[in-house]
Coordinates of C-alpha atoms and ligand atoms in Angstrom, one line a residue:
X293 CA -25.9 -16.4 1.6
X294 CA -25.4 -19.6 -1.3
X295 CA -22.9 -22.6 0.1
X296 CA -19.9 -21.0 -1.9
X297 CA -20.1 -17.9 0.0
X298 CA -20.9 -19.2 3.2
X299 CA -17.6 -21.7 2.3
X300 CA -15.4 -18.3 1.9
X301 CA -16.5 -16.9 5.1
X302 CA -15.9 -20.2 6.8
X303 CA -12.4 -20.4 5.7
X304 CA -11.8 -16.6 7.1
X305 CA -13.5 -17.5 10.2
X306 CA -11.1 -20.6 10.4
X307 CA -8.1 -18.6 9.8
X308 CA -9.1 -16.2 12.2
X309 CA -9.7 -19.2 14.8
X310 CA -6.1 -20.5 14.0
X311 CA -4.4 -16.9 14.3
X312 CA -6.0 -16.3 18.0
X313 CA -4.7 -20.0 18.9
X314 CA -1.2 -19.8 17.8
X315 CA -0.6 -16.4 18.9
X316 CA -2.1 -16.5 22.2
X317 CA 1.1 -16.9 24.1
X318 CA 2.3 -13.4 22.8
X319 CA 1.9 -10.6 25.2
X320 CA -1.0 -8.0 24.9
X321 CA 0.7 -4.6 23.6
X322 CA 0.4 -1.7 26.1
X323 CA -2.8 0.3 24.8
X324 CA -1.9 3.3 22.6
X325 CA -1.9 6.5 24.5
X326 CA -1.7 9.9 22.9
X327 CA 1.6 11.0 22.5
X328 CA 3.3 13.7 24.1
X329 CA 5.7 15.1 21.6
X330 CA 8.6 15.4 21.6
X331 CA 8.6 11.5 22.2
X332 CA 11.7 9.2 22.5
X333 CA 12.3 6.1 20.6
X334 CA 14.8 4.0 19.2
X335 CA 15.4 4.3 15.5
X336 CA 17.2 2.2 13.1
X337 CA 18.6 2.5 9.4
X338 CA 15.3 3.1 7.3
X339 CA 13.7 4.7 9.9
X340 CA 12.9 1.4 11.7
X341 CA 11.3 2.1 14.9
X342 CA 10.8 5.8 14.2
X343 CA 7.2 7.3 15.4
X344 CA 6.0 9.6 12.6
X345 CA 2.7 10.6 13.7
X346 CA -0.6 9.2 15.7
X347 CA -3.3 7.8 13.4
X348 CA -6.5 6.2 14.0
X349 CA -6.5 4.8 10.7
X350 CA -5.3 1.3 11.2
X351 CA -3.0 -0.7 13.5
X352 CA -0.6 -3.5 13.1
X353 CA 0.5 -5.7 15.7
X354 CA 3.6 -7.5 14.5
X355 CA 4.2 -10.1 17.4
X356 CA 0.4 -11.3 17.0
X357 CA -0.3 -10.9 13.4
X358 CA -3.0 -8.4 14.1
X359 CA -4.1 -6.3 11.4
X360 CA -7.3 -3.6 12.5
X361 CA -8.7 -1.0 10.8
X362 CA -10.5 1.8 12.7
X363 CA -11.1 -0.5 15.4
X364 CA -12.2 -3.8 13.1
X365 CA -10.3 -6.7 13.0
X366 CA -9.1 -7.6 9.3
X367 CA -10.9 -11.1 9.8
X368 CA -13.9 -9.8 10.5
X369 CA -13.7 -7.0 7.6
X370 CA -13.2 -10.0 5.4
X371 CA -15.5 -12.2 6.2
X372 CA -18.5 -9.7 6.5
X373 CA -17.9 -6.5 4.7
X374 CA -17.2 -5.3 1.2
X375 CA -14.2 -3.3 -0.5
X376 CA -17.0 -0.1 -1.0
X377 CA -17.8 -0.2 2.9
X378 CA -14.0 -0.6 4.0
X379 CA -13.0 2.3 2.0
X380 CA -15.5 4.5 3.4
X381 CA -14.7 3.4 7.0
X382 CA -11.1 4.4 6.3
X383 CA -11.4 7.5 4.7
X384 CA -14.6 8.9 7.1
X385 CA -13.3 7.1 9.8
X386 CA -17.0 5.2 10.7
X387 CA -18.9 2.6 9.5
X388 CA -21.6 3.9 6.9
X389 CA -25.4 3.9 7.4
X390 CA -27.1 2.2 4.2
X391 CA -28.4 5.2 2.8
X392 CA -24.6 6.9 3.0
X393 CA -22.9 3.7 1.7
X394 CA -25.4 3.9 -1.3
X395 CA -24.5 7.5 -2.0
X396 CA -20.8 6.5 -1.8
X397 CA -21.3 3.5 -4.1
X398 CA -23.0 5.8 -6.7
X399 CA -20.3 8.4 -6.3
X400 CA -17.5 5.5 -6.8
X401 CA -19.2 4.0 -10.0
X402 CA -19.6 8.0 -11.4
X403 CA -15.9 8.5 -10.9
X404 CA -15.3 4.9 -12.4
X405 CA -16.5 6.3 -15.8
X406 CA -13.8 8.1 -16.9
X407 CA -14.0 8.3 -20.7
X408 CA -12.0 11.3 -21.4
X409 CA -9.4 10.4 -19.1
X410 CA -8.9 7.0 -20.9
X411 CA -9.1 9.0 -24.1
X412 CA -6.2 10.7 -23.4
X413 CA -4.3 7.7 -22.0
X414 CA -4.4 6.3 -25.1
X415 CA -2.7 9.2 -26.6
X416 CA 0.2 8.6 -24.9
X417 CA 2.5 5.4 -25.4
X418 CA 0.8 3.2 -22.7
X419 CA 1.5 0.6 -24.7
X420 CA 5.2 0.6 -24.0
X421 CA 4.5 1.6 -20.4
X422 CA 4.2 -0.9 -17.3
X423 CA 0.7 -0.6 -15.7
X424 CA 2.3 1.0 -12.8
X425 CA 3.9 3.5 -14.8
X426 CA 0.4 4.2 -16.5
X427 CA -1.2 4.4 -13.2
X428 CA 1.3 7.4 -12.2
X429 CA 0.4 9.2 -15.7
X430 CA -3.2 8.3 -15.3
X431 CA -3.3 10.2 -11.8
X432 CA -1.8 12.9 -13.3
X433 CA -4.4 13.1 -16.0
X434 CA -7.0 13.0 -13.5
X435 CA -5.7 16.0 -11.5
X436 CA -5.9 18.0 -14.4
X437 CA -9.0 16.9 -16.0
X438 CA -11.1 17.0 -12.8
X439 CA -9.4 19.6 -10.8
X440 CA -8.1 23.3 -11.1
X441 CA -5.4 22.5 -8.9
X442 CA -2.5 23.9 -11.2
X443 CA -4.9 27.2 -11.3
X444 CA -4.7 27.2 -7.5
X445 CA -0.7 26.7 -7.2
X446 CA -0.1 29.3 -9.2
X447 CA -1.2 31.9 -6.2
X448 CA 1.2 33.2 -4.2
X449 CA 1.6 31.3 -1.0
X450 CA 3.7 31.7 1.9
X451 CA 4.4 28.2 3.6
X452 CA 5.7 27.8 7.4
X453 CA 9.4 27.4 7.4
X454 CA 11.2 24.5 8.7
X455 CA 12.0 25.3 12.5
X456 CA 15.8 24.2 12.3
X457 CA 18.5 23.5 9.8
X458 CA 19.6 20.0 11.0
X459 CA 22.3 18.9 8.5
X460 CA 24.4 21.9 9.4
X461 CA 25.1 20.1 12.8
X462 CA 26.4 16.6 13.4
X463 CA 24.4 14.1 15.3
X464 CA 23.9 14.6 18.8
X465 CA 21.4 14.7 21.7
X466 CA 22.1 18.2 22.6
X467 CA 22.7 20.0 19.4
X468 CA 24.9 23.2 20.7
X469 CA 26.5 24.8 17.6
X470 CA 24.2 28.0 17.7
X471 CA 20.8 29.1 18.6
X472 CA 19.5 28.9 15.4
X473 CA 20.8 25.2 14.8
X474 CA 18.9 24.1 18.1
X475 CA 15.4 22.0 17.6
X476 CA 12.4 23.7 18.1
X477 CA 9.6 21.1 18.5
X478 CA 6.4 22.4 17.9
X479 CA 4.4 20.7 20.5
X480 CA 1.0 22.6 20.8
X481 CA -1.3 21.5 18.0
X482 CA -2.0 24.1 15.1
X483 CA -4.7 24.5 12.9
X484 CA -3.3 23.0 10.0
X485 CA -1.2 25.1 7.5
X486 CA -2.9 28.4 9.1
X487 CA 0.0 30.7 7.8
X488 CA 0.2 28.8 3.8
X489 CA -2.8 30.3 2.9
X490 CA -3.7 26.8 1.4
X491 CA -5.5 24.9 4.1
X492 CA -6.5 21.3 3.3
X493 CA -10.0 21.2 2.4
X494 CA -11.3 18.0 4.1
X495 CA -14.4 17.9 2.1
X496 CA -12.3 18.2 -1.1
X497 CA -10.0 15.6 0.2
X498 CA -12.9 13.2 0.8
X499 CA -14.1 13.6 -2.6
X500 CA -10.8 13.4 -4.1
X501 CA -10.2 10.3 -2.3
X502 CA -13.5 8.8 -3.7
X503 CA -12.0 10.3 -7.4
X504 CA -8.8 8.2 -7.0
X505 CA -10.1 5.0 -5.6
X506 CA -12.5 4.5 -8.7
X507 CA -9.5 6.0 -11.3
X508 CA -6.8 3.7 -10.0
X509 CA -9.1 0.6 -10.9
X510 CA -10.6 2.0 -14.1
X511 CA -6.9 3.2 -15.5
X512 CA -5.1 -0.4 -14.5
X513 CA -8.2 -2.2 -16.3
X514 CA -7.8 0.2 -19.4
X515 CA -3.9 -0.3 -19.8
X516 CA -3.9 -3.7 -19.2
X517 CA -6.7 -4.0 -22.0
X518 CA -4.5 -1.7 -24.5
X519 CA -1.4 -4.4 -23.3
X520 CA -3.7 -6.5 -25.2
X521 CA -4.8 -4.9 -28.1
X522 CA -8.2 -4.2 -26.7
X523 CA -10.5 -1.5 -26.3
X524 CA -11.0 -0.4 -22.7
X525 CA -14.6 -1.5 -21.3
X526 CA -17.1 1.0 -19.3
X527 CA -17.9 -0.4 -15.6
X528 CA -21.8 -1.9 -15.6
X529 CA -24.0 0.2 -13.0
X530 CA -25.3 -3.1 -11.7
X531 CA -21.8 -4.8 -10.5
X532 CA -20.1 -4.0 -7.4
X533 CA -16.6 -2.2 -7.4
X534 CA -14.9 -5.8 -7.2
X535 CA -17.0 -7.1 -9.9
X536 CA -16.5 -4.2 -12.2
X537 CA -13.0 -4.1 -11.8
X538 CA -12.9 -7.9 -13.1
X539 CA -15.4 -7.3 -15.8
X540 CA -13.4 -4.3 -16.9
X541 CA -10.2 -6.2 -17.1
X542 CA -11.3 -9.6 -18.5
X543 CA -14.4 -8.6 -20.2
X544 CA -16.1 -11.6 -18.4
X545 CA -18.9 -11.2 -15.5
X546 CA -17.5 -12.7 -12.9
X547 CA -18.9 -15.8 -10.7
X548 CA -20.3 -14.8 -7.4
X549 CA -17.3 -16.9 -6.1
X550 CA -14.6 -14.8 -8.5
X551 CA -16.1 -11.3 -7.1
X552 CA -16.1 -12.0 -3.4
X553 CA -12.3 -13.4 -3.5
X554 CA -11.6 -9.9 -5.8
X555 CA -13.4 -8.0 -2.8
X556 CA -11.9 -9.7 -0.1
X557 CA -8.4 -9.5 -1.7
X558 CA -8.9 -5.8 -2.3
X559 CA -10.1 -5.4 1.7
X560 CA -7.0 -7.2 2.9
X561 CA -4.9 -4.9 0.9
X562 CA -6.6 -1.2 1.7
X563 CA -4.3 -0.2 4.6
X564 CA -1.1 -1.4 6.7
X565 CA 0.3 1.1 9.2
X566 CA 3.1 3.6 8.1
X567 CA 4.7 1.2 5.1
X568 CA 6.8 2.8 2.6
X569 CA 4.3 3.6 0.1
X570 CA 2.1 5.1 2.8
X571 CA 5.0 6.9 4.2
X572 CA 5.6 8.4 0.6
X573 CA 2.5 9.4 0.0
X574 CA 2.2 11.2 3.3
X575 CA 5.8 12.9 3.0
X576 CA 4.5 14.2 -0.3
X577 CA 0.9 15.4 1.0
X578 CA 3.1 16.8 4.2
X579 CA 4.7 19.6 1.5
X580 CA 0.8 20.5 0.9
X581 CA 1.3 19.3 -2.9
X582 CA -2.2 18.0 -3.5
X583 CA -3.5 14.3 -3.1
X584 CA -3.2 13.6 -6.6
X585 CA 0.8 14.3 -6.5
X586 CA 0.7 12.0 -3.1
X587 CA -1.0 9.1 -4.3
X588 CA 1.6 9.4 -7.4
X589 CA 4.2 8.9 -4.8
X590 CA 2.5 6.0 -3.2
X591 CA 2.1 4.5 -7.0
X592 CA 5.8 4.7 -7.1
X593 CA 7.0 3.6 -3.8
X594 CA 4.9 0.5 -4.0
X595 CA 6.1 -0.5 -7.6
X596 CA 9.5 -1.9 -5.7
X597 CA 10.1 -5.6 -5.5
X598 CA 10.8 -5.3 -1.9
X599 CA 7.3 -3.5 -1.5
X600 CA 4.0 -4.3 -3.5
X601 CA 6.4 -5.8 -6.4
X602 CA 7.1 -8.7 -4.5
X603 CA 3.5 -10.8 -5.8
X604 CA 4.8 -10.5 -9.3
X605 CA 8.5 -11.7 -8.2
X606 CA 6.8 -14.7 -6.3
X607 CA 4.5 -15.9 -9.5
X608 CA 7.9 -15.6 -11.7
X609 CA 9.5 -17.9 -9.1
X610 CA 6.7 -20.1 -8.9
X611 CA 6.6 -20.4 -12.9
X612 CA 10.6 -20.7 -13.0
X613 CA 10.4 -23.7 -10.3
X614 CA 7.5 -25.3 -12.7
X615 CA 6.8 -27.9 -10.1
X616 CA 7.3 -29.1 -6.4
X617 CA 9.8 -31.4 -7.2
X618 CA 12.5 -28.5 -7.9
X619 CA 11.9 -25.9 -4.8
X620 CA 14.3 -27.7 -2.1
X621 CA 17.4 -27.5 -4.2
X622 CA 16.4 -23.9 -5.5
X623 CA 15.9 -22.6 -1.8
X624 CA 18.9 -24.2 -0.5
X625 CA 20.9 -22.4 -3.1
X626 CA 18.9 -19.1 -3.0
X627 CA 19.8 -19.0 0.9
X628 CA 23.4 -20.4 0.7
X629 CA 23.9 -17.1 -1.6
X630 CA 22.4 -15.1 0.6
X631 CA 19.4 -14.4 -1.6
X632 CA 15.6 -13.5 -0.6
X633 CA 12.8 -15.5 -1.4
X634 CA 9.9 -13.4 -2.7
X635 CA 6.8 -13.6 -0.8
X636 CA 8.4 -14.2 2.9
X637 CA 9.4 -11.9 5.4
X638 CA 8.3 -8.6 6.8
X639 CA 9.4 -6.0 8.8
X640 CA 6.3 -5.7 10.9
X641 CA 5.1 -9.0 10.9
X642 CA 6.9 -11.6 13.1
X643 CA 3.9 -14.1 13.2
X644 CA 1.9 -15.4 10.2
X645 CA 0.7 -12.4 8.2
X646 CA -3.3 -12.2 8.7
X647 CA -3.7 -11.3 5.2
X648 CA -1.6 -14.3 3.9
X649 CA -3.5 -16.6 6.1
X650 CA -6.9 -15.7 4.5
X651 CA -5.5 -15.6 0.7
X652 CA -3.8 -18.9 1.1
X653 CA -7.1 -21.1 1.7
X654 CA -8.7 -18.7 -1.0
X655 CA -6.1 -19.3 -3.5
X656 CA -6.7 -23.0 -2.7
X657 CA -10.6 -23.0 -3.1
X658 CA -10.4 -20.6 -6.2
X659 CA -7.4 -22.8 -8.0
X660 CA -9.8 -25.9 -7.8
X661 CA -11.5 -24.6 -11.1
X662 CA -8.5 -23.8 -12.9
X663 CA -6.1 -27.3 -13.7
X664 CA -3.6 -25.0 -15.3
X665 CA -3.0 -23.3 -12.7
X666 CA -2.9 -26.2 -10.2
X667 CA 0.6 -27.4 -10.2
X668 CA 1.7 -24.0 -9.7
X669 CA -0.4 -23.8 -6.5
X670 CA 1.1 -27.1 -5.5
X671 CA 4.7 -25.5 -6.1
X672 CA 3.6 -22.6 -4.0
X673 CA 2.7 -25.1 -1.0
X674 CA 6.2 -27.2 -1.4
X675 CA 8.0 -23.4 -1.2
X676 CA 6.3 -22.3 1.7
X677 CA 6.9 -25.9 3.5
X678 CA 10.5 -26.1 2.6
X679 CA 11.3 -22.3 3.2
X680 CA 9.7 -22.2 6.7
X681 CA 11.6 -25.2 7.6
X682 CA 15.2 -23.6 6.4
X683 CA 14.5 -20.6 8.2
X684 CA 13.5 -22.2 11.3
X685 CA 11.2 -20.8 14.2
X686 CA 14.4 -18.5 15.5
X687 CA 13.7 -16.1 12.5
X688 CA 9.9 -15.9 12.4
X689 CA 9.9 -15.3 8.6
X690 CA 6.6 -16.3 7.5
X691 CA 4.9 -16.0 4.1
X692 CA 3.9 -12.3 3.7
X693 CA 0.5 -11.1 1.8
X694 CA 2.2 -10.9 -1.6
X695 CA 3.2 -14.9 -1.4
X696 CA -0.5 -16.0 -2.2
X697 CA -1.9 -12.9 -3.7
X698 CA -0.7 -13.4 -7.2
X699 CA -2.2 -17.0 -7.6
X700 CA -5.3 -15.3 -6.5
X701 CA -5.0 -12.7 -8.9
X702 CA -4.0 -15.6 -12.0
X703 CA -6.8 -17.6 -11.0
X704 CA -9.2 -14.3 -11.8
X705 CA -7.2 -14.3 -15.2
X706 CA -5.4 -11.2 -14.6
X707 CA -1.8 -11.3 -16.0
X708 CA 1.4 -10.9 -14.1
X709 CA 2.0 -7.0 -14.6
X710 CA -1.6 -6.3 -12.9
X711 CA -0.7 -7.8 -9.7
X712 CA 1.0 -4.6 -8.4
X713 CA -1.5 -2.5 -9.7
X714 CA -4.3 -4.5 -8.1
X715 CA -2.7 -3.5 -4.8
X716 CA -2.2 0.3 -5.8
X717 CA -6.3 0.2 -7.0
X718 CA -6.9 -1.0 -3.2
X719 CA -4.1 0.8 -1.0
X720 CA -5.3 4.1 -2.4
X721 CA -8.0 4.1 0.1
X722 CA -5.5 4.0 3.1
X723 CA -3.2 6.1 1.4
X724 CA -6.1 8.8 1.4
X725 CA -7.1 8.2 4.7
X726 CA -4.0 8.7 6.3
X727 CA -3.3 12.0 4.3
X728 CA -6.8 13.4 5.3
X729 CA -5.9 12.6 8.8
X730 CA -2.5 14.0 8.9
X731 CA -3.7 17.1 7.0
X732 CA -5.4 18.0 10.4
X733 CA -2.7 18.7 12.1
X734 CA 0.0 18.8 9.4
X735 CA 3.6 19.1 9.9
X736 CA 6.4 18.7 7.2
X737 CA 8.3 15.6 7.2
X738 CA 11.9 16.0 7.7
X739 CA 14.2 13.7 9.4
X740 CA 18.1 14.3 9.3
X741 CA 20.7 12.5 7.8
X742 CA 24.0 11.8 9.5
X743 CA 27.0 13.4 7.9
X744 CA 29.7 11.2 8.3
X745 CA 31.8 13.1 5.2
X746 CA 34.9 15.2 5.2
X747 CA 35.3 18.8 6.1
X748 CA 37.8 21.8 5.0
X749 CA 38.7 20.1 1.5
X750 CA 40.4 22.8 -0.8
X751 CA 39.0 23.6 -4.1
X752 CA 41.2 22.5 -7.0
X753 CA 40.5 23.9 -10.6
X754 CA 39.7 21.1 -13.2
X755 CA 42.8 21.2 -15.4
X756 CA 45.1 20.6 -12.1
X757 CA 42.8 17.6 -10.5
X758 CA 44.7 14.1 -10.6
X759 CA 42.7 11.2 -10.5
X760 CA 42.9 8.3 -8.0
Ligands
LIG1750 N1 14.1 -14.4 2.4 C1 15.5 -14.9 2.7 N2 15.9 -14.4 3.9 C2 15.0 -13.3 4.4 C3 14.0 -13.0 3.7 C4 13.4 -13.5 2.6 N3 12.5 -13.3 1.9 N4 13.5 -11.9 4.5 C5 14.1 -12.0 5.7 N5 15.2 -12.8 5.7 C6 16.4 -12.5 6.4 C7 17.3 -11.6 6.1 O1 18.3 -12.3 5.1 C8 18.5 -11.6 7.1 O2 18.9 -12.6 7.4 P1 20.0 -12.1 8.6 O3 19.9 -11.7 9.6 O4 20.7 -13.6 8.7 O5 21.3 -11.2 7.6 C9 17.1 -11.3 8.2 O6 15.8 -12.1 7.7 C10 16.3 -9.9 8.6 O7 15.8 -9.5 7.0 P2 16.0 -8.1 6.3 O8 16.0 -7.9 5.2 O9 16.9 -7.0 7.4 O10 14.3 -7.7 7.2 P3 13.7 -6.5 6.7 O11 13.1 -6.0 8.3 O12 15.2 -5.4 6.5 O13 12.9 -6.6 5.4 C11 11.4 -7.3 3.6 C12 11.7 -6.8 5.5 C13 12.2 -6.1 3.1 C14 9.8 -7.5 3.3 C15 12.2 -8.9 3.8 O14 11.9 -9.8 4.6 C16 12.2 -9.1 2.0 O15 13.4 -8.6 1.5 N6 11.5 -10.1 1.6 C17 11.3 -10.5 0.5 C18 10.3 -9.4 -0.7 C19 9.1 -9.4 -0.1 O16 8.3 -10.2 0.2 N7 8.3 -7.9 0.1 C20 7.1 -8.1 0.4 C21 6.8 -7.6 1.6 S1 5.0 -7.5 2.0 C22 5.0 -5.7 1.6 O17 5.8 -4.9 1.2 C23 3.5 -6.0 1.2

């Protein structure tokens, strides 16, 4: 390993040691056991606290700042692994042997050569679409061009009915209105979707995952070039997934440092528990809509500024602030108006986000070669310092993954509009892994709403209505 790559590894191992030391006083979690459904848990608005399913894909311990994929700590994976290996680990559930990894890499590369999808994309007004919007479209084109899924959905199917019509009852511990409205929790493990006539095909699911992992990168890169009046580029067989992604976006073969930083960023974004986009993906999959539709839902959910879209907000804020001197007054004004500071806070982490622990110093390293971004980085550092001092230790608000990822991407030469698509291009591995796992024992997601409206209103013909 050359010195520069060793420096990157050392940065990650140092971040791992700091994480361990700072959170050593946090209690160890109780080792998760297999759930005995139905289970009791306290649920807040936005389903906060709800346990939707069991999973072996990944684990987040917010108090300690732990992120684990299939039993492997994120610091270990970032220090030693590659995105291709991590994607394989997530979707297949085990580390690949060398031959398995080579076959998987070849598969990803072959799927990245999507000339017909890209040609089709160019017949749509993608120059006026955000890249996230174009990703949604690209996934649909991939679905049409590489699968006969619409043919299959034309077949008659009989779906498993939902066992209870919950919205007809008010929220009570023991529903009592009629037998029909009583919950009928299914506790026995069932073979998935037996009655539907459309059993989930695991082998097909793994293949589709590889297609989507390769395809999202390719579509994001192609559309970003179209946005700059440049032609999309084909990937190069000698390059890794990370290097090809940079090449297909910028047209430049990256340096080993740039390639490794991109690779690590992809690893860090690949999975993260039951976050909003993962849940959206799984909700759609649970209806037995296919994986392309499910991943489309994930892309949509990720685009929001409270989720993946936050990395673009961060860079906009930093550009607006422009120098460290403007940070403190801006933070004070923002907080006094109850405004949010993008790139801070997390529903789960009440410790420093392990991904930000890695991306922060990596941004510092790569920005050394980019004098034009150094003021922005200094502004980010000041923002972190001031925001943390204003939040205080009580609130446990820390920088999240989105705080430094934009600076990393900007250093690689990516435009702001690519930041969230890069998140999607990585997270597609986690989305896919979780869908494949959930399909083993699929049950349609169907929480209930609490009706707080009125009853017994009388219909008044339109001509007799008075507006209040
Ligand atoms: N800036 C200022 N105050 C904040 C921030 C922030 N970024 N995050 C949380 N707070 C404060 C809230 O104002 C609230 O204060 P209060 O108790 O005095 O009312 C308290 O902390 C709790 O905040 P909530 O928004 O209720 O926390 P929640 O768990 O619902 O939200 C979220 C988490 C949405 C990520 C939030 O922290 C936020 O909006 N952050 C900014 C957007 C962002 O960076 N999103 C990316 C998250 S990472 C990801 O999705 C990949």
